[in-house]
Amino acid sequence: MTLEALAEVVGAEHVLTDPDLTASYETDWTGRFSGRALCVVRPGSTGEVAEVLRRCSEAGLKVVVQGGNTGLVGGGIPAGGEVLLSLTRLTEVGPVDVAAAQVTVGAGVTLSRLQAVAREHDLEFGVDLAARDSATVGGLVATNAGGIRVLRYGSMRAQVVGLEAVLADGRVISRLAGLAKDGTGYDLMGLLAGSEGTLAVVTAVRVRLWPRLTQRAVALLAMDSTEAAVSLLPGLRRSLPSLSAAELFYGQGLALVRKHSGLPAPFPAEHPAYLLLECVDRVDPVEQLAEAVSEAPGLLDATVATDAAGQRALWAYREGHTESINAEGVPVKLDVSVPTGRLPELANALDATIRDVCPGARPIVFGHVNEGNLHVNVLDTGDLAEEVSDAVLRLVASMDGSISSEHGVGRAKVEWLHLSRSEPEIAAMRAIKDALDPTGTLSPGVLLP
Ligand code: MLT
Ligand code: ZN
């Protein structure tokens, strides 16, 4: 098939081959993953996605699917020679269904746009993460994104009440009624959430929306250890129904964020660990929050922000991590989780595990403490990136953990999937892949070995 056959479908201006135009699609923003695509195709409707896929699968072309290109595991980056299907033109936003508290949006709608649409109707979308201005809804579904609100609302899969997706051969699956109860068989929507573009191409998503709560309090606690931060959680969950985020970071990460952002120190002294807490409610939660943390064992210092600017400033210490790490170099990014009670054990073992295989490495660790989820970013690994990844992921697996908590498997973690998934599980996943994409058109090399 010639590229003219794709241009017939989407228009010649939406089939890109000029390296100056394709470059930004072919490298991920961390700079770790890159690969040349045969071309970048930018369909403008579900019908165009369907026709592009039909033509590609008939011609034996492979397709890699991309949203906002904010992924961290290379799942949206070509290995070489695939058609790169960019969904950023699917930006339609349907009417907000206030009765059901749902809305249907195109896969290319950004997270921040969806959040704004919900707020216009006094509603809230349940997922939030730092890449909100670029990350797209389709990508959030494809990776079953987590982020900073999982504690309160669950991950992306829990927000999806309907989906439209195109199978590799161009057939469209559409379940967009958003029925709260539907007992008619397999949960295909749940299956596509987290399938990383390997089973079908998500073109539209119907999501649930939550009542908007406008009263917010944010506290930054300095803690003497990870143990102290984790021990605080059960009491916080019990006494603070308004708890919406619990984020952990450490002294090294804070220093890096301050170096690159110029932010002032949050406390007069440096401390081993920092816990960022946010409560959101109908009535001002600041007193509840202050009371809940005041007697916390291991608490060394604390600051509470009640106004929006102060809250943004506290969040900047946490949300600045990713960018600051990237400004230092190309990190090995590992995104792991263990049962929450074992998080201190993991956190305490990481440094020695990494330095054993790479003495010069610089680990920067932060994460979502309630889910036992740590982002282990390792700088200065030189040519030992593989060894560092292997050591950390084996440590995590030995603790009943997951080698990918919320970023997906992508290309980066495929060789370690067996640490988190048994052989029969991988065989079952492979059987599903073969059933839905028998020609192996979609995202070869992503997720499955
Ligand atoms: C985060 O929690 O900030 C994201 O998962 C991004 C990252 O891990 O760098
Ligand atoms: Zn995260």
PDB file of N, CA and C in Angstrom, residues 169-213:
ATOM      1  N   ASP A 169      -8.852  -4.690  12.510  1.00  0.00           N
ATOM      2  CA  ASP A 169      -9.354  -4.846  11.138  1.00  0.00           C
ATOM      3  C   ASP A 169     -10.314  -3.726  10.739  1.00  0.00           C
ATOM      4  N   GLY A 170     -10.505  -2.747  11.633  1.00  0.00           N
ATOM      5  CA  GLY A 170     -11.347  -1.601  11.279  1.00  0.00           C
ATOM      6  C   GLY A 170     -12.760  -1.669  11.827  1.00  0.00           C
ATOM      7  N   ARG A 171     -13.130  -2.799  12.455  1.00  0.00           N
ATOM      8  CA  ARG A 171     -14.481  -2.860  13.033  1.00  0.00           C
ATOM      9  C   ARG A 171     -14.538  -2.020  14.306  1.00  0.00           C
ATOM     10  N   VAL A 172     -15.706  -1.406  14.536  1.00  0.00           N
ATOM     11  CA  VAL A 172     -15.827  -0.479  15.681  1.00  0.00           C
ATOM     12  C   VAL A 172     -16.664  -1.123  16.792  1.00  0.00           C
ATOM     13  N   ILE A 173     -16.148  -1.066  17.998  1.00  0.00           N
ATOM     14  CA  ILE A 173     -16.917  -1.466  19.186  1.00  0.00           C
ATOM     15  C   ILE A 173     -17.386  -0.170  19.836  1.00  0.00           C
ATOM     16  N   SER A 174     -18.690  -0.037  20.044  1.00  0.00           N
ATOM     17  CA  SER A 174     -19.160   1.212  20.637  1.00  0.00           C
ATOM     18  C   SER A 174     -20.129   0.912  21.772  1.00  0.00           C
ATOM     19  N   ARG A 175     -19.746   1.266  22.970  1.00  0.00           N
ATOM     20  CA  ARG A 175     -20.623   1.134  24.142  1.00  0.00           C
ATOM     21  C   ARG A 175     -20.562   2.453  24.897  1.00  0.00           C
ATOM     22  N   LEU A 176     -21.345   3.394  24.461  1.00  0.00           N
ATOM     23  CA  LEU A 176     -21.242   4.746  25.014  1.00  0.00           C
ATOM     24  C   LEU A 176     -22.489   5.178  25.775  1.00  0.00           C
ATOM     25  N   ALA A 177     -23.403   4.229  26.076  1.00  0.00           N
ATOM     26  CA  ALA A 177     -24.629   4.617  26.786  1.00  0.00           C
ATOM     27  C   ALA A 177     -24.337   4.949  28.244  1.00  0.00           C
ATOM     28  N   GLY A 178     -23.257   4.438  28.769  1.00  0.00           N
ATOM     29  CA  GLY A 178     -22.881   4.750  30.148  1.00  0.00           C
ATOM     30  C   GLY A 178     -23.806   4.115  31.177  1.00  0.00           C
ATOM     31  N   LEU A 179     -24.306   2.914  30.876  1.00  0.00           N
ATOM     32  CA  LEU A 179     -25.218   2.260  31.820  1.00  0.00           C
ATOM     33  C   LEU A 179     -24.485   1.915  33.112  1.00  0.00           C
ATOM     34  N   ALA A 180     -25.109   2.300  34.223  1.00  0.00           N
ATOM     35  CA  ALA A 180     -24.478   2.015  35.520  1.00  0.00           C
ATOM     36  C   ALA A 180     -24.546   0.523  35.819  1.00  0.00           C
ATOM     37  N   LYS A 181     -25.549  -0.126  35.261  1.00  0.00           N
ATOM     38  CA  LYS A 181     -25.673  -1.573  35.449  1.00  0.00           C
ATOM     39  C   LYS A 181     -25.797  -2.212  34.068  1.00  0.00           C
ATOM     40  N   ASP A 182     -24.981  -3.173  33.810  1.00  0.00           N
ATOM     41  CA  ASP A 182     -25.005  -3.831  32.507  1.00  0.00           C
ATOM     42  C   ASP A 182     -24.370  -5.209  32.682  1.00  0.00           C
ATOM     43  N   GLY A 183     -25.243  -6.225  32.827  1.00  0.00           N
ATOM     44  CA  GLY A 183     -24.729  -7.570  33.133  1.00  0.00           C
ATOM     45  C   GLY A 183     -24.702  -8.473  31.926  1.00  0.00           C
ATOM     46  N   THR A 184     -24.241  -7.956  30.791  1.00  0.00           N
ATOM     47  CA  THR A 184     -24.347  -8.736  29.553  1.00  0.00           C
ATOM     48  C   THR A 184     -23.011  -9.315  29.101  1.00  0.00           C
ATOM     49  N   GLY A 185     -22.230  -9.755  30.051  1.00  0.00           N
ATOM     50  CA  GLY A 185     -21.039 -10.514  29.627  1.00  0.00           C
ATOM     51  C   GLY A 185     -19.730  -9.824  29.928  1.00  0.00           C
ATOM     52  N   TYR A 186     -18.724 -10.182  29.144  1.00  0.00           N
ATOM     53  CA  TYR A 186     -17.358  -9.744  29.430  1.00  0.00           C
ATOM     54  C   TYR A 186     -17.238  -8.218  29.475  1.00  0.00           C
ATOM     55  N   ASP A 187     -16.383  -7.749  30.358  1.00  0.00           N
ATOM     56  CA  ASP A 187     -16.155  -6.308  30.506  1.00  0.00           C
ATOM     57  C   ASP A 187     -15.061  -5.879  29.525  1.00  0.00           C
ATOM     58  N   LEU A 188     -15.468  -5.624  28.287  1.00  0.00           N
ATOM     59  CA  LEU A 188     -14.470  -5.260  27.265  1.00  0.00           C
ATOM     60  C   LEU A 188     -13.855  -3.899  27.554  1.00  0.00           C
ATOM     61  N   MET A 189     -14.636  -3.012  28.182  1.00  0.00           N
ATOM     62  CA  MET A 189     -14.094  -1.673  28.494  1.00  0.00           C
ATOM     63  C   MET A 189     -12.981  -1.799  29.515  1.00  0.00           C
ATOM     64  N   GLY A 190     -13.250  -2.622  30.538  1.00  0.00           N
ATOM     65  CA  GLY A 190     -12.222  -2.833  31.566  1.00  0.00           C
ATOM     66  C   GLY A 190     -10.983  -3.475  30.980  1.00  0.00           C
ATOM     67  N   LEU A 191     -11.210  -4.364  29.999  1.00  0.00           N
ATOM     68  CA  LEU A 191     -10.077  -5.050  29.360  1.00  0.00           C
ATOM     69  C   LEU A 191      -9.215  -4.071  28.554  1.00  0.00           C
ATOM     70  N   LEU A 192      -9.879  -3.147  27.864  1.00  0.00           N
ATOM     71  CA  LEU A 192      -9.100  -2.190  27.060  1.00  0.00           C
ATOM     72  C   LEU A 192      -8.342  -1.193  27.936  1.00  0.00           C
ATOM     73  N   ALA A 193      -8.858  -0.923  29.149  1.00  0.00           N
ATOM     74  CA  ALA A 193      -8.135  -0.029  30.053  1.00  0.00           C
ATOM     75  C   ALA A 193      -6.870  -0.753  30.529  1.00  0.00           C
ATOM     76  N   GLY A 194      -5.742  -0.202  30.157  1.00  0.00           N
ATOM     77  CA  GLY A 194      -4.478  -0.841  30.510  1.00  0.00           C
ATOM     78  C   GLY A 194      -3.936  -1.752  29.423  1.00  0.00           C
ATOM     79  N   SER A 195      -4.579  -1.782  28.252  1.00  0.00           N
ATOM     80  CA  SER A 195      -4.115  -2.683  27.187  1.00  0.00           C
ATOM     81  C   SER A 195      -3.059  -2.017  26.295  1.00  0.00           C
ATOM     82  N   GLU A 196      -2.761  -0.751  26.539  1.00  0.00           N
ATOM     83  CA  GLU A 196      -1.619  -0.057  25.925  1.00  0.00           C
ATOM     84  C   GLU A 196      -1.603  -0.101  24.398  1.00  0.00           C
ATOM     85  N   GLY A 197      -2.787  -0.018  23.809  1.00  0.00           N
ATOM     86  CA  GLY A 197      -2.862   0.037  22.348  1.00  0.00           C
ATOM     87  C   GLY A 197      -2.616  -1.298  21.666  1.00  0.00           C
ATOM     88  N   THR A 198      -2.619  -2.401  22.427  1.00  0.00           N
ATOM     89  CA  THR A 198      -2.317  -3.701  21.821  1.00  0.00           C
ATOM     90  C   THR A 198      -3.562  -4.446  21.358  1.00  0.00           C
ATOM     91  N   LEU A 199      -4.756  -4.041  21.846  1.00  0.00           N
ATOM     92  CA  LEU A 199      -5.968  -4.805  21.523  1.00  0.00           C
ATOM     93  C   LEU A 199      -6.901  -4.060  20.577  1.00  0.00           C
ATOM     94  N   ALA A 200      -6.946  -2.754  20.704  1.00  0.00           N
ATOM     95  CA  ALA A 200      -7.833  -1.918  19.890  1.00  0.00           C
ATOM     96  C   ALA A 200      -7.388  -0.474  20.082  1.00  0.00           C
ATOM     97  N   VAL A 201      -7.892   0.396  19.229  1.00  0.00           N
ATOM     98  CA  VAL A 201      -7.559   1.821  19.355  1.00  0.00           C
ATOM     99  C   VAL A 201      -8.767   2.535  19.959  1.00  0.00           C
ATOM    100  N   VAL A 202      -8.608   3.056  21.163  1.00  0.00           N
ATOM    101  CA  VAL A 202      -9.698   3.779  21.838  1.00  0.00           C
ATOM    102  C   VAL A 202      -9.882   5.128  21.144  1.00  0.00           C
ATOM    103  N   THR A 203     -11.114   5.405  20.683  1.00  0.00           N
ATOM    104  CA  THR A 203     -11.359   6.675  19.984  1.00  0.00           C
ATOM    105  C   THR A 203     -12.222   7.637  20.782  1.00  0.00           C
ATOM    106  N   ALA A 204     -13.061   7.115  21.682  1.00  0.00           N
ATOM    107  CA  ALA A 204     -13.874   7.988  22.549  1.00  0.00           C
ATOM    108  C   ALA A 204     -14.115   7.279  23.865  1.00  0.00           C
ATOM    109  N   VAL A 205     -14.315   8.080  24.886  1.00  0.00           N
ATOM    110  CA  VAL A 205     -14.468   7.515  26.226  1.00  0.00           C
ATOM    111  C   VAL A 205     -15.609   8.241  26.927  1.00  0.00           C
ATOM    112  N   ARG A 206     -16.478   7.484  27.555  1.00  0.00           N
ATOM    113  CA  ARG A 206     -17.498   8.088  28.417  1.00  0.00           C
ATOM    114  C   ARG A 206     -17.040   7.892  29.857  1.00  0.00           C
ATOM    115  N   VAL A 207     -16.934   8.988  30.589  1.00  0.00           N
ATOM    116  CA  VAL A 207     -16.386   8.889  31.945  1.00  0.00           C
ATOM    117  C   VAL A 207     -17.413   9.342  32.976  1.00  0.00           C
ATOM    118  N   ARG A 208     -17.248   8.794  34.163  1.00  0.00           N
ATOM    119  CA  ARG A 208     -18.083   9.261  35.274  1.00  0.00           C
ATOM    120  C   ARG A 208     -17.491  10.556  35.817  1.00  0.00           C
ATOM    121  N   LEU A 209     -18.351  11.419  36.361  1.00  0.00           N
ATOM    122  CA  LEU A 209     -17.904  12.661  36.989  1.00  0.00           C
ATOM    123  C   LEU A 209     -18.394  12.652  38.433  1.00  0.00           C
ATOM    124  N   TRP A 210     -17.694  13.387  39.277  1.00  0.00           N
ATOM    125  CA  TRP A 210     -17.981  13.382  40.709  1.00  0.00           C
ATOM    126  C   TRP A 210     -18.458  14.778  41.131  1.00  0.00           C
ATOM    127  N   PRO A 211     -19.213  14.851  42.244  1.00  0.00           N
ATOM    128  CA  PRO A 211     -19.615  16.187  42.723  1.00  0.00           C
ATOM    129  C   PRO A 211     -18.384  17.035  42.990  1.00  0.00           C
ATOM    130  N   ARG A 212     -18.458  18.286  42.611  1.00  0.00           N
ATOM    131  CA  ARG A 212     -17.293  19.157  42.802  1.00  0.00           C
ATOM    132  C   ARG A 212     -17.230  19.652  44.251  1.00  0.00           C
ATOM    133  N   LEU A 213     -16.088  19.509  44.855  1.00  0.00           N
ATOM    134  CA  LEU A 213     -15.864  19.967  46.223  1.00  0.00           C
ATOM    135  C   LEU A 213     -14.866  21.111  46.139  1.00  0.00           C
TER     136      LEU A 213
END
